[in-house]
PDB file of C-alpha atoms in Angstrom:
ATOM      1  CA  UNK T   1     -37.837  32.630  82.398  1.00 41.00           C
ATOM      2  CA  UNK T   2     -35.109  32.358  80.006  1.00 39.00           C
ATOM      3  CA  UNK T   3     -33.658  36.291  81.148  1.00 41.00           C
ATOM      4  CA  UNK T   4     -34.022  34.903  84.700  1.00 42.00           C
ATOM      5  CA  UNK T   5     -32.346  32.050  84.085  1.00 40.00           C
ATOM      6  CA  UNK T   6     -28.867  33.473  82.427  1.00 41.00           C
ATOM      7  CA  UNK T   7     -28.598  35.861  85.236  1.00 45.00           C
ATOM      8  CA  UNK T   8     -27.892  32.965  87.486  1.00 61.00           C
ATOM      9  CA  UNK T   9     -26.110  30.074  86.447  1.00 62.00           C
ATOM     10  CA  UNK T  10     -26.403  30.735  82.819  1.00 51.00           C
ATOM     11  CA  UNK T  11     -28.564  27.884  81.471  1.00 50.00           C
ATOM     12  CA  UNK T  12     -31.576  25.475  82.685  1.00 54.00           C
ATOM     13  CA  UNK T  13     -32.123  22.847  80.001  1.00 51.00           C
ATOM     14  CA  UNK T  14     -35.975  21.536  79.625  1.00 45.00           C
ATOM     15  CA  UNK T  15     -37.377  18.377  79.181  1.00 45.00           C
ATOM     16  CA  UNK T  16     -40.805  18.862  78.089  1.00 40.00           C
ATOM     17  CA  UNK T  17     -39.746  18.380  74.027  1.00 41.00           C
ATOM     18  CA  UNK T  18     -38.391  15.097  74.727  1.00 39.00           C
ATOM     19  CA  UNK T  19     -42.167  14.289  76.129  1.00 40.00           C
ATOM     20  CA  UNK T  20     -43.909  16.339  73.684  1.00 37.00           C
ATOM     21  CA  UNK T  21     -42.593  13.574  70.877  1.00 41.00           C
ATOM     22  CA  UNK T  22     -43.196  10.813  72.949  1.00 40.00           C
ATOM     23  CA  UNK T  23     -46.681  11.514  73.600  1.00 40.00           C
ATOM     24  CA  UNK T  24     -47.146  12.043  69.480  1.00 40.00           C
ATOM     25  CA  UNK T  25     -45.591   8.705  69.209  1.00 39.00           C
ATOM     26  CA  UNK T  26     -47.489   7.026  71.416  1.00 40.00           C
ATOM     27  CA  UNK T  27     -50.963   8.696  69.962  1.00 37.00           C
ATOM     28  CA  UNK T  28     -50.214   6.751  66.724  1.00 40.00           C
ATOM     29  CA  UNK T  29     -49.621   3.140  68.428  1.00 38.00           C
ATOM     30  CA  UNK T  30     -53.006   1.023  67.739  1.00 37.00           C
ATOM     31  CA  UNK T  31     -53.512  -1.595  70.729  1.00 39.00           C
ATOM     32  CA  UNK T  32     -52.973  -5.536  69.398  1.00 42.00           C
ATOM     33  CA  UNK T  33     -57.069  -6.592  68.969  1.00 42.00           C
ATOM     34  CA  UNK T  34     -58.474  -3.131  68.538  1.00 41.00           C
ATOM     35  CA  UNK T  35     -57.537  -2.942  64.916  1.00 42.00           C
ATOM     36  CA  UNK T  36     -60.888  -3.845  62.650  1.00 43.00           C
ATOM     37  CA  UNK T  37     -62.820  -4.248  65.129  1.00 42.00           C
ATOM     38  CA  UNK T  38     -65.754  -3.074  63.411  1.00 46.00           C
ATOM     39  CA  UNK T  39     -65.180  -4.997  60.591  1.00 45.00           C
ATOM     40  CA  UNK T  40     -65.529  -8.531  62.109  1.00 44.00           C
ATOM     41  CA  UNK T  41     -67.061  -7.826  65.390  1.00 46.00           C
ATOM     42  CA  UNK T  42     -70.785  -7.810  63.751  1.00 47.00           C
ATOM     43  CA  UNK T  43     -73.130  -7.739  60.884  1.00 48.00           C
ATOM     44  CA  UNK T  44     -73.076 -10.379  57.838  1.00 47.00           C
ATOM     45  CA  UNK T  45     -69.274 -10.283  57.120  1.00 49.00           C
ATOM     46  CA  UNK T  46     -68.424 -10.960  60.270  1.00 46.00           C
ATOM     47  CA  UNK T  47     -70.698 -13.712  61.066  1.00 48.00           C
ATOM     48  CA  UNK T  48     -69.914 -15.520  57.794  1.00 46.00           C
ATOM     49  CA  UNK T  49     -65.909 -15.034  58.607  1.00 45.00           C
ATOM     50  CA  UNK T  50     -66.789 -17.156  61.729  1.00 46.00           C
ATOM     51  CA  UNK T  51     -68.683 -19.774  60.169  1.00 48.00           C
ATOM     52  CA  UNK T  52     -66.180 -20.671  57.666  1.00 44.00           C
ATOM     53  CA  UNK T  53     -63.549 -20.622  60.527  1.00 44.00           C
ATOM     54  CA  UNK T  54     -66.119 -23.272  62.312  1.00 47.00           C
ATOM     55  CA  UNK T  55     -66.071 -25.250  59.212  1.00 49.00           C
ATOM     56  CA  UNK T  56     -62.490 -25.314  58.937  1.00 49.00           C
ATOM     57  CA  UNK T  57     -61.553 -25.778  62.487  1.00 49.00           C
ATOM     58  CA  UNK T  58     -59.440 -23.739  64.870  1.00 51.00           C
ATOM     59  CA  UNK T  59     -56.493 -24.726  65.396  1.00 48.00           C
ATOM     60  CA  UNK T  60     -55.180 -21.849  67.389  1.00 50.00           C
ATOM     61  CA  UNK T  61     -54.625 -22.437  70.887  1.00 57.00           C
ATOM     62  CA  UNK T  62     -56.071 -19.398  73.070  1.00 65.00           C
ATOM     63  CA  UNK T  63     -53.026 -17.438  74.515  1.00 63.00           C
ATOM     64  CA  UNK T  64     -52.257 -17.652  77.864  1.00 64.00           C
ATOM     65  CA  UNK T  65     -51.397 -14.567  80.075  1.00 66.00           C
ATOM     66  CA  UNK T  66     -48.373 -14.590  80.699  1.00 61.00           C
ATOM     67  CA  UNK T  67     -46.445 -15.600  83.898  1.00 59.00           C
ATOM     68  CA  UNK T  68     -43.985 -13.293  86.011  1.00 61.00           C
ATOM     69  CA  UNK T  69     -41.484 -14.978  87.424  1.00 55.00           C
ATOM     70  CA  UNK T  70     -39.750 -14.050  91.293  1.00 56.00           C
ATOM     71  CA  UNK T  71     -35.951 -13.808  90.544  1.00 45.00           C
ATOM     72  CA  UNK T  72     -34.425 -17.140  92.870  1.00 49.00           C
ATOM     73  CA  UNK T  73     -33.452 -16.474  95.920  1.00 52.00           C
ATOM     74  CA  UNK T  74     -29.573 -15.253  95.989  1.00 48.00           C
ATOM     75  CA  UNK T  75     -27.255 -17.709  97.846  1.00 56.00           C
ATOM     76  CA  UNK T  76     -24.647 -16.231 100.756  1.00 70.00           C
ATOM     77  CA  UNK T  77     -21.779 -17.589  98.310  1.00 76.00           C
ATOM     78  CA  UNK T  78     -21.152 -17.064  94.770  1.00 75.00           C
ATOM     79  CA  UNK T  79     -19.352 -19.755  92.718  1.00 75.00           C
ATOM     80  CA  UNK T  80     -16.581 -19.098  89.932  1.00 72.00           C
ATOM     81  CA  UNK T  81     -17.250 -15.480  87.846  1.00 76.00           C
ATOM     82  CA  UNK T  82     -20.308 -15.027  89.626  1.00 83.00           C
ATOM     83  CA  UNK T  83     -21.072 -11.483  90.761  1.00 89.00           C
ATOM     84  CA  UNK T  84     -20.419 -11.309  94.185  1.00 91.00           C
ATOM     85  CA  UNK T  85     -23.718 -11.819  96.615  1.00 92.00           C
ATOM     86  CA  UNK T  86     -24.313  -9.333  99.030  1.00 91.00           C
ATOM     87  CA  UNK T  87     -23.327 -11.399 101.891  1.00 92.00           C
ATOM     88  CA  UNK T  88     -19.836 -11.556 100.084  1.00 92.00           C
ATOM     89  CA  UNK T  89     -19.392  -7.572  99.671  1.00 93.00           C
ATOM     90  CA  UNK T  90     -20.291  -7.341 103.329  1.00 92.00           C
ATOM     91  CA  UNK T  91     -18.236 -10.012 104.750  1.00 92.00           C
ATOM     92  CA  UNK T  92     -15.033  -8.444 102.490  1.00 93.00           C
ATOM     93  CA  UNK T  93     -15.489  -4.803 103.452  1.00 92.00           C
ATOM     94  CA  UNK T  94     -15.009  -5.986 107.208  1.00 92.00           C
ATOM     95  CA  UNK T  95     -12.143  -8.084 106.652  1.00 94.00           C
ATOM     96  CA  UNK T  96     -10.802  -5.755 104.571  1.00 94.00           C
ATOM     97  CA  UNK T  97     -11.117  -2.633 107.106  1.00 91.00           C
ATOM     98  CA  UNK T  98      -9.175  -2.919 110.294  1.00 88.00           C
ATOM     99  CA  UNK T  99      -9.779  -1.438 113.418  1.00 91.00           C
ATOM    100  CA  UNK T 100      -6.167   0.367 113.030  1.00 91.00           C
ATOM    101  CA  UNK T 101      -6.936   1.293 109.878  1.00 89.00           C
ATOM    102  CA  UNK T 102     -10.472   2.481 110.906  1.00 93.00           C
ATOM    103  CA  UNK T 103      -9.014   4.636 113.564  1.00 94.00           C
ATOM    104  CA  UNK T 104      -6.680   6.637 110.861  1.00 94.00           C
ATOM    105  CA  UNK T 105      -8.671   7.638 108.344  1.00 96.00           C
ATOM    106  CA  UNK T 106     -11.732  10.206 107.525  1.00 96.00           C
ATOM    107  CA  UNK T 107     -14.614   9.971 105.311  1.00 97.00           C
ATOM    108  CA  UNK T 108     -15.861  12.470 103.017  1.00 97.00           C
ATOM    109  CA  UNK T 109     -17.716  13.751 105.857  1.00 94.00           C
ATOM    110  CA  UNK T 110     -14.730  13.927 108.423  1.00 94.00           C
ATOM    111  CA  UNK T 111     -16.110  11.483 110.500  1.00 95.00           C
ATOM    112  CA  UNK T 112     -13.642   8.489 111.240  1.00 95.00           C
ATOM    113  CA  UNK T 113     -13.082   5.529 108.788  1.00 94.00           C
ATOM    114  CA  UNK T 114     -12.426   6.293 105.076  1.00 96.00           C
ATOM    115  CA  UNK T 115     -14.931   6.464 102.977  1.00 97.00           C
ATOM    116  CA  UNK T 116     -15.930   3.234 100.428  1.00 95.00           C
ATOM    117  CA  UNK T 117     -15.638   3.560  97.354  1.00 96.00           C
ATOM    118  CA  UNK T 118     -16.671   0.044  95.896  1.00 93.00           C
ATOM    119  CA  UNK T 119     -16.379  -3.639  95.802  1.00 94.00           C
ATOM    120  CA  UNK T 120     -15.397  -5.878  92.581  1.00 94.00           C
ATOM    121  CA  UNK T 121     -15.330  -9.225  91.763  1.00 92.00           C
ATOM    122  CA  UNK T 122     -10.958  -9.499  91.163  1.00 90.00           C
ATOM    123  CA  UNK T 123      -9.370 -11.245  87.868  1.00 89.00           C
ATOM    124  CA  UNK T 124      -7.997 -14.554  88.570  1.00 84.00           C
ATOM    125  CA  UNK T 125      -4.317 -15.357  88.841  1.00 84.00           C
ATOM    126  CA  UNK T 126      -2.822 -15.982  85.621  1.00 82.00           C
ATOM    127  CA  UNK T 127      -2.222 -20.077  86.591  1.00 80.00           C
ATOM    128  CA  UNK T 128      -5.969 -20.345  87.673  1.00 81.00           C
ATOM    129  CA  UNK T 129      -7.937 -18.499  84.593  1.00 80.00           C
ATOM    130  CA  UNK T 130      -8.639 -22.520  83.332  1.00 77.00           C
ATOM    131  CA  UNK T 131      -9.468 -23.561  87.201  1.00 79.00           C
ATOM    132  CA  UNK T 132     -13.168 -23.626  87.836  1.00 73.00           C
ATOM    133  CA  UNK T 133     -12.819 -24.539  91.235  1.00 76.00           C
ATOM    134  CA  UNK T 134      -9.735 -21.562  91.538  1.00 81.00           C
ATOM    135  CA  UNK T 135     -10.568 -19.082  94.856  1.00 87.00           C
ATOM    136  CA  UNK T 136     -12.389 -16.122  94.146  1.00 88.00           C
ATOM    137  CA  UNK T 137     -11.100 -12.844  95.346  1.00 92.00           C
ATOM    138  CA  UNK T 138     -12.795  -9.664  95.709  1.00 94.00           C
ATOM    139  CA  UNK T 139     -11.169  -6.150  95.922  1.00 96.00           C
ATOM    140  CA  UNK T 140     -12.105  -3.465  98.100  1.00 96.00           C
ATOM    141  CA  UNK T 141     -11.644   0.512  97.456  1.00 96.00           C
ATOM    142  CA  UNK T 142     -11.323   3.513 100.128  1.00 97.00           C
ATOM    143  CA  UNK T 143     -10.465   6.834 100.034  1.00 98.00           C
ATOM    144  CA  UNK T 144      -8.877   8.279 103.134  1.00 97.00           C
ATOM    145  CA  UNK T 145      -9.731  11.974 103.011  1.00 97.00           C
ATOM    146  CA  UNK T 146      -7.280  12.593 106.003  1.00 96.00           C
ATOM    147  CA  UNK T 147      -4.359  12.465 103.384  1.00 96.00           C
ATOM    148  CA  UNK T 148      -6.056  12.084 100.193  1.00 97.00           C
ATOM    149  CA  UNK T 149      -5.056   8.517  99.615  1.00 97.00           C
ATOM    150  CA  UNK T 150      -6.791   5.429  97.851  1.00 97.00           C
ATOM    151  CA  UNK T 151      -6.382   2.164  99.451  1.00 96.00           C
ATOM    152  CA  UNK T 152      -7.328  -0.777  97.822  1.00 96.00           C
ATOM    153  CA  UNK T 153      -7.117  -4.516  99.563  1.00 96.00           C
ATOM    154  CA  UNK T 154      -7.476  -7.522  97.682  1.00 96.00           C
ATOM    155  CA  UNK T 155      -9.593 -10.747 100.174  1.00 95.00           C
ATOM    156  CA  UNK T 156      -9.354 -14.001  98.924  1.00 93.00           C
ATOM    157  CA  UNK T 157     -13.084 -15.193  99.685  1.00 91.00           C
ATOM    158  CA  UNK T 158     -12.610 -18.542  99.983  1.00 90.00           C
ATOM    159  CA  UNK T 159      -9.735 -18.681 103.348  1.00 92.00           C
ATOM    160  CA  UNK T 160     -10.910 -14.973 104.233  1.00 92.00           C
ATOM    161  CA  UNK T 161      -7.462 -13.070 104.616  1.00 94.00           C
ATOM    162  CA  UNK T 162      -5.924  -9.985 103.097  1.00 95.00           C
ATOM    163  CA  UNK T 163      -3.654 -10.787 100.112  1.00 94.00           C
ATOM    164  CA  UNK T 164      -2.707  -7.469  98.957  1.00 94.00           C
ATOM    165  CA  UNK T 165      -2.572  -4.007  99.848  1.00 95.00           C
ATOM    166  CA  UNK T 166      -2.273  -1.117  97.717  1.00 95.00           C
ATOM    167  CA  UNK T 167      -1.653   2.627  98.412  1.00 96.00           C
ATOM    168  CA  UNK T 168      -2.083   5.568  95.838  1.00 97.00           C
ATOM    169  CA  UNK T 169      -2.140   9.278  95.614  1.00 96.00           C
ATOM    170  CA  UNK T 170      -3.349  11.490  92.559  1.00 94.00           C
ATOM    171  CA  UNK T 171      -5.890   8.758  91.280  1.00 95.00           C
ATOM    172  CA  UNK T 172      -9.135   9.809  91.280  1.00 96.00           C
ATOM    173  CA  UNK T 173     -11.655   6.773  90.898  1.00 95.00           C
ATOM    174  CA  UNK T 174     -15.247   7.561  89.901  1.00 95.00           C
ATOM    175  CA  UNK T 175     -16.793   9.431  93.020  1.00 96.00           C
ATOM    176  CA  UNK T 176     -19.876   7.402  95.442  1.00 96.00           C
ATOM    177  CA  UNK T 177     -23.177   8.635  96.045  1.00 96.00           C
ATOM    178  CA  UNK T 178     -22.527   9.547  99.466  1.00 96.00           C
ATOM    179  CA  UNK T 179     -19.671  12.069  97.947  1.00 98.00           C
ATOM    180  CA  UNK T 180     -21.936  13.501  95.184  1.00 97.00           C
ATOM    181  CA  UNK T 181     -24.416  14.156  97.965  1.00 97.00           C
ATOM    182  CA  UNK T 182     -22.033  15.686  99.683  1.00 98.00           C
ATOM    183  CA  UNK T 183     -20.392  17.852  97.729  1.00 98.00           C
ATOM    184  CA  UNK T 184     -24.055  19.028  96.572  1.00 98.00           C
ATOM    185  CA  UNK T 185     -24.595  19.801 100.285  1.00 98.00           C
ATOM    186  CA  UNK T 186     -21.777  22.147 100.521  1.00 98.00           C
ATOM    187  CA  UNK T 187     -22.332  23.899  97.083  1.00 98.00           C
ATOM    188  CA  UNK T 188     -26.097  24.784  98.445  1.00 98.00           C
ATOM    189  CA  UNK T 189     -24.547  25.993 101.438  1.00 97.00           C
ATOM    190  CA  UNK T 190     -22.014  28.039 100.181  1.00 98.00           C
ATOM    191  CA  UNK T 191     -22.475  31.634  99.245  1.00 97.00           C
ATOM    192  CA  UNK T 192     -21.452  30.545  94.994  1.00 97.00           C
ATOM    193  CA  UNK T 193     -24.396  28.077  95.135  1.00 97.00           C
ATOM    194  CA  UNK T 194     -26.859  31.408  95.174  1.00 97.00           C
ATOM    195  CA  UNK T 195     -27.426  30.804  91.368  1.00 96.00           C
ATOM    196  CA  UNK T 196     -27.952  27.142  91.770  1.00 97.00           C
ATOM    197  CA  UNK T 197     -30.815  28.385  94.198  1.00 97.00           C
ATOM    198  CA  UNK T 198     -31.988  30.727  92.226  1.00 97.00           C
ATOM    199  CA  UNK T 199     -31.974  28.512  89.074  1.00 97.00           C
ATOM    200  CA  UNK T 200     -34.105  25.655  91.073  1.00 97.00           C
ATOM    201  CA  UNK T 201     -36.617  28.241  92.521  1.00 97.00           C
ATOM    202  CA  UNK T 202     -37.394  29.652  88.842  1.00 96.00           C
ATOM    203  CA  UNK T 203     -37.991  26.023  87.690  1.00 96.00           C
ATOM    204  CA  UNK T 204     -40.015  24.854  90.707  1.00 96.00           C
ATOM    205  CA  UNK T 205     -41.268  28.017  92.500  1.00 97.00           C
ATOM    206  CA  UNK T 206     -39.565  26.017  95.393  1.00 96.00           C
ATOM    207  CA  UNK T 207     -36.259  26.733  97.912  1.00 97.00           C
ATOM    208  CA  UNK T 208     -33.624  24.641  97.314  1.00 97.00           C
ATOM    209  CA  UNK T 209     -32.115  23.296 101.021  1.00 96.00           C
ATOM    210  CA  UNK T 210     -30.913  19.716 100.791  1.00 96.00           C
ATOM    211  CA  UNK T 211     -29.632  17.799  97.983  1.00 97.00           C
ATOM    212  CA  UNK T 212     -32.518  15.049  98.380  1.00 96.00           C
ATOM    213  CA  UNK T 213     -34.500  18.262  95.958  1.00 97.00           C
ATOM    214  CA  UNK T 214     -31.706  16.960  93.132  1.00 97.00           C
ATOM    215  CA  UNK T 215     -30.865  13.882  90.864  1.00 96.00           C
ATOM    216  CA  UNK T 216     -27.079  14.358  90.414  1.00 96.00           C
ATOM    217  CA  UNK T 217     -24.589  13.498  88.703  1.00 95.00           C
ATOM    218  CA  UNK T 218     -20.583  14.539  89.146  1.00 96.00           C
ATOM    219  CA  UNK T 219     -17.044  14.361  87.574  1.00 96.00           C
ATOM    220  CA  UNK T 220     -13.608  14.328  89.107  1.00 97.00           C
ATOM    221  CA  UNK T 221     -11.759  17.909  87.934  1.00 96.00           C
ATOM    222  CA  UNK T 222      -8.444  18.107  87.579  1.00 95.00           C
ATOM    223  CA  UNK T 223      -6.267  21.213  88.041  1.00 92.00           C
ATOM    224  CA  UNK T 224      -5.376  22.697  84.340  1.00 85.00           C
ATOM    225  CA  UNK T 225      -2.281  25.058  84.771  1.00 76.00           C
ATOM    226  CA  UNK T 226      -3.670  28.808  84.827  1.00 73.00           C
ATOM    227  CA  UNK T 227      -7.229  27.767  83.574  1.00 71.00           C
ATOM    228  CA  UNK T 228      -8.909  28.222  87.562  1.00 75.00           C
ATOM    229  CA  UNK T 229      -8.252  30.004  90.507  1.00 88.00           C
ATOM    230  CA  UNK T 230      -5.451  29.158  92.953  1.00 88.00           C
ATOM    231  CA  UNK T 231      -7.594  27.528  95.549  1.00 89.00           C
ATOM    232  CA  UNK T 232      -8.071  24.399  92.822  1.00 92.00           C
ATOM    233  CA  UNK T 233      -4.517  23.800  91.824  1.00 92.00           C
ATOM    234  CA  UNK T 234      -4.408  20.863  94.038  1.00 94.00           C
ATOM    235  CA  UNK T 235      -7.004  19.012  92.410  1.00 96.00           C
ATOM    236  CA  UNK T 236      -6.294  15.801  91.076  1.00 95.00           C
ATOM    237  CA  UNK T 237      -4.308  15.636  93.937  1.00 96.00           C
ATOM    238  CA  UNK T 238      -7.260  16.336  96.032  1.00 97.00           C
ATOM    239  CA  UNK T 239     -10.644  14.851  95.369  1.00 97.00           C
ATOM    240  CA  UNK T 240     -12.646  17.495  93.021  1.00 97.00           C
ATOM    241  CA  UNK T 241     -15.899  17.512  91.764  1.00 97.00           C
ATOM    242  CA  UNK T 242     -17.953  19.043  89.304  1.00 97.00           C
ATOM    243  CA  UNK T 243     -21.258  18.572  89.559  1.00 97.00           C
ATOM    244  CA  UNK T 244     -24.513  17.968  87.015  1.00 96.00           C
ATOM    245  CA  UNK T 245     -27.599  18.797  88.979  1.00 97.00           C
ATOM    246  CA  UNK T 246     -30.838  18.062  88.033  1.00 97.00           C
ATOM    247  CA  UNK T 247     -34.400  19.149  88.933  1.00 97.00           C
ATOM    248  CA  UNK T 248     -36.378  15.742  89.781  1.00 93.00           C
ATOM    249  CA  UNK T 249     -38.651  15.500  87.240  1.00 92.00           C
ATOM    250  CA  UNK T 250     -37.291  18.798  85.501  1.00 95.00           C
ATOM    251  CA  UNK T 251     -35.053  20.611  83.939  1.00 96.00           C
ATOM    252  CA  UNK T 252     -31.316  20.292  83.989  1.00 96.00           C
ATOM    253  CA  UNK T 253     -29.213  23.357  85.660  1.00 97.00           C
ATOM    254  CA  UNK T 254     -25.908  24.094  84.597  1.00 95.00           C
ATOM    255  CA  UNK T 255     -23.214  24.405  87.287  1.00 96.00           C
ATOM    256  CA  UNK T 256     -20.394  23.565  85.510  1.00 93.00           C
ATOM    257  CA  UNK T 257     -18.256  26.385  86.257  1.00 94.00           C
ATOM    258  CA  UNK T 258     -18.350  25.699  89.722  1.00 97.00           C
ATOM    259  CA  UNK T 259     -16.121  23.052  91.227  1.00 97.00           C
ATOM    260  CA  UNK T 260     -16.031  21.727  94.420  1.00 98.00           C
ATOM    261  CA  UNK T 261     -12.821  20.237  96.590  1.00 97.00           C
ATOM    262  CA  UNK T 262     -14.096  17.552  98.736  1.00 98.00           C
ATOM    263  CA  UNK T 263     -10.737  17.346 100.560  1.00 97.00           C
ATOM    264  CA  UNK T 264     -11.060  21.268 101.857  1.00 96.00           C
ATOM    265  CA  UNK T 265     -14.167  21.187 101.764  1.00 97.00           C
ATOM    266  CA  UNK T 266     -14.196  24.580  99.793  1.00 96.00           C
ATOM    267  CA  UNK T 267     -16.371  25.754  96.029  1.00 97.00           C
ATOM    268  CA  UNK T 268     -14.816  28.190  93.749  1.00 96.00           C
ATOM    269  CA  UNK T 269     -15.594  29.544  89.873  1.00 95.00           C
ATOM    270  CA  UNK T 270     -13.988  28.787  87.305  1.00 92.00           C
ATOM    271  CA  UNK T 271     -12.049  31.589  85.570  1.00 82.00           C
ATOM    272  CA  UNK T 272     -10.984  29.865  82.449  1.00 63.00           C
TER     273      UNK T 272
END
């Protein structure tokens, strides 16, 4: 396994110690009331360890099972530093995303709209940090893959209308799920993802076709100077990703050398 393994992507990282001393952990945990059970539970000892707690009378209350609670029912509107309810995060992302804007813009799938990125609670203004009944704001993230741009709107919540409007190129904000999925869908597909194939069949005896197969992780690369091939220089400029795949429920497979750029849509090696 291990000769099979650095012929393709060079390293698949097990699990099974990590649950090997976990299971030799849990052998040694005695369960509360199982303890001396054999000591008190019968014969002379025993029965005279109960009659003197007669005599003395219990004062230990028997202890209740205890109760799970359902979580309250969240509200459509969040007050002061709440987090914002979901109602709130869907109500800003369409005031925040015009039809105009809509129209303009790609996802990280090419399909119109840009793609979201997130929604946060905003800081309040500096005159209304003491105001507990001050407005809350929420601000909204996109990335427009048509031109590589980040657009972020801040919506004042409480009169619904765009207060700010921000436009940025070369930042690269942590990436979404739907992007990790997708640039896992184009490394599989593309002919440098053979070892990531190759690495998941030796651990599962499986084919690897769709990212679902994965847990993933991902990091935004950014072009070093002479340290990758020229089809990556742009990145940081363009939205880059290097990507952490996981068996579910196994090993770890190393494809760090491999980046992918979700603005061309393209997967290269490393050289560096």
């Amino acid at each position: 396994m291990r000769t099979t393994v650095r012929r393709h992507l060079g390293k698949v990282v097990a699990g099974t110690a990590i649950a090997v001393a976990a299971t030799a952990v849990m052998v040694g945990i005695t369960l509360p009331g199982t303890a001396g059970a054999d000591d008190t539970g019968g014969g002379k000892d025993g029965q005279s360890t109960r009659q003197a707690a007669g005599q003395q009378g219990d004062t230990t209350a028997a202890v209740q099972p205890g109760v799970v609670e359902e979580a309250p029912a969240e509200g459509t509107k969040g007050e002061g530093r709440d987090p914002l309810t979901d109602d709130e995060i869907a109500r800003v992302e369409k005031i925040a995303l015009d039809r105009q804007q809509f129209n303009a813009s790609e996802d990280v799938d090419g399909d119109r709209g840009p793609q979201r990125l997130g929604v946060d609670l905003a800081d309040p203004a500096a005159d209304e940090v003491d105001d507990p009944d001050g407005p809350r704001r929420a601000v909204v993230s996109f990335y427009d893959y048509k031109d590589d741009t980040l657009v972020t709107k801040t919506v004042n919540l409480d009169t619904g209308r765009v207060e700010g409007t921000g436009t940025q190129h070369g930042v690269q904000p942590p990436l979404s799920a739907a992007e990790q999925t997708e640039a896992a869908s184009l490394l599989i597909a593309d002919p440098l993802g053979a070892g990531l194939k190759a690495d998941f069949k030796d651990a599962t005896g499986k084919e690897l076709s769709s990212p679902d197969q994965l847990q993933i992780a991902a990091m935004i690369y950014r072009a070093v100077p002479g340290a990758e091939p020229a089809v990556l220089d742009k990145c940081g400029e363009h939205r880059c990703v290097r990507l952490l795949p996981k068996v579910r429920n196994g090993p770890w497979i190393d494809a760090r050398s491999l980046v992918i750029d979700l603005s061309t849509r393209k997967v290269a090696r490393l050289t560096g």
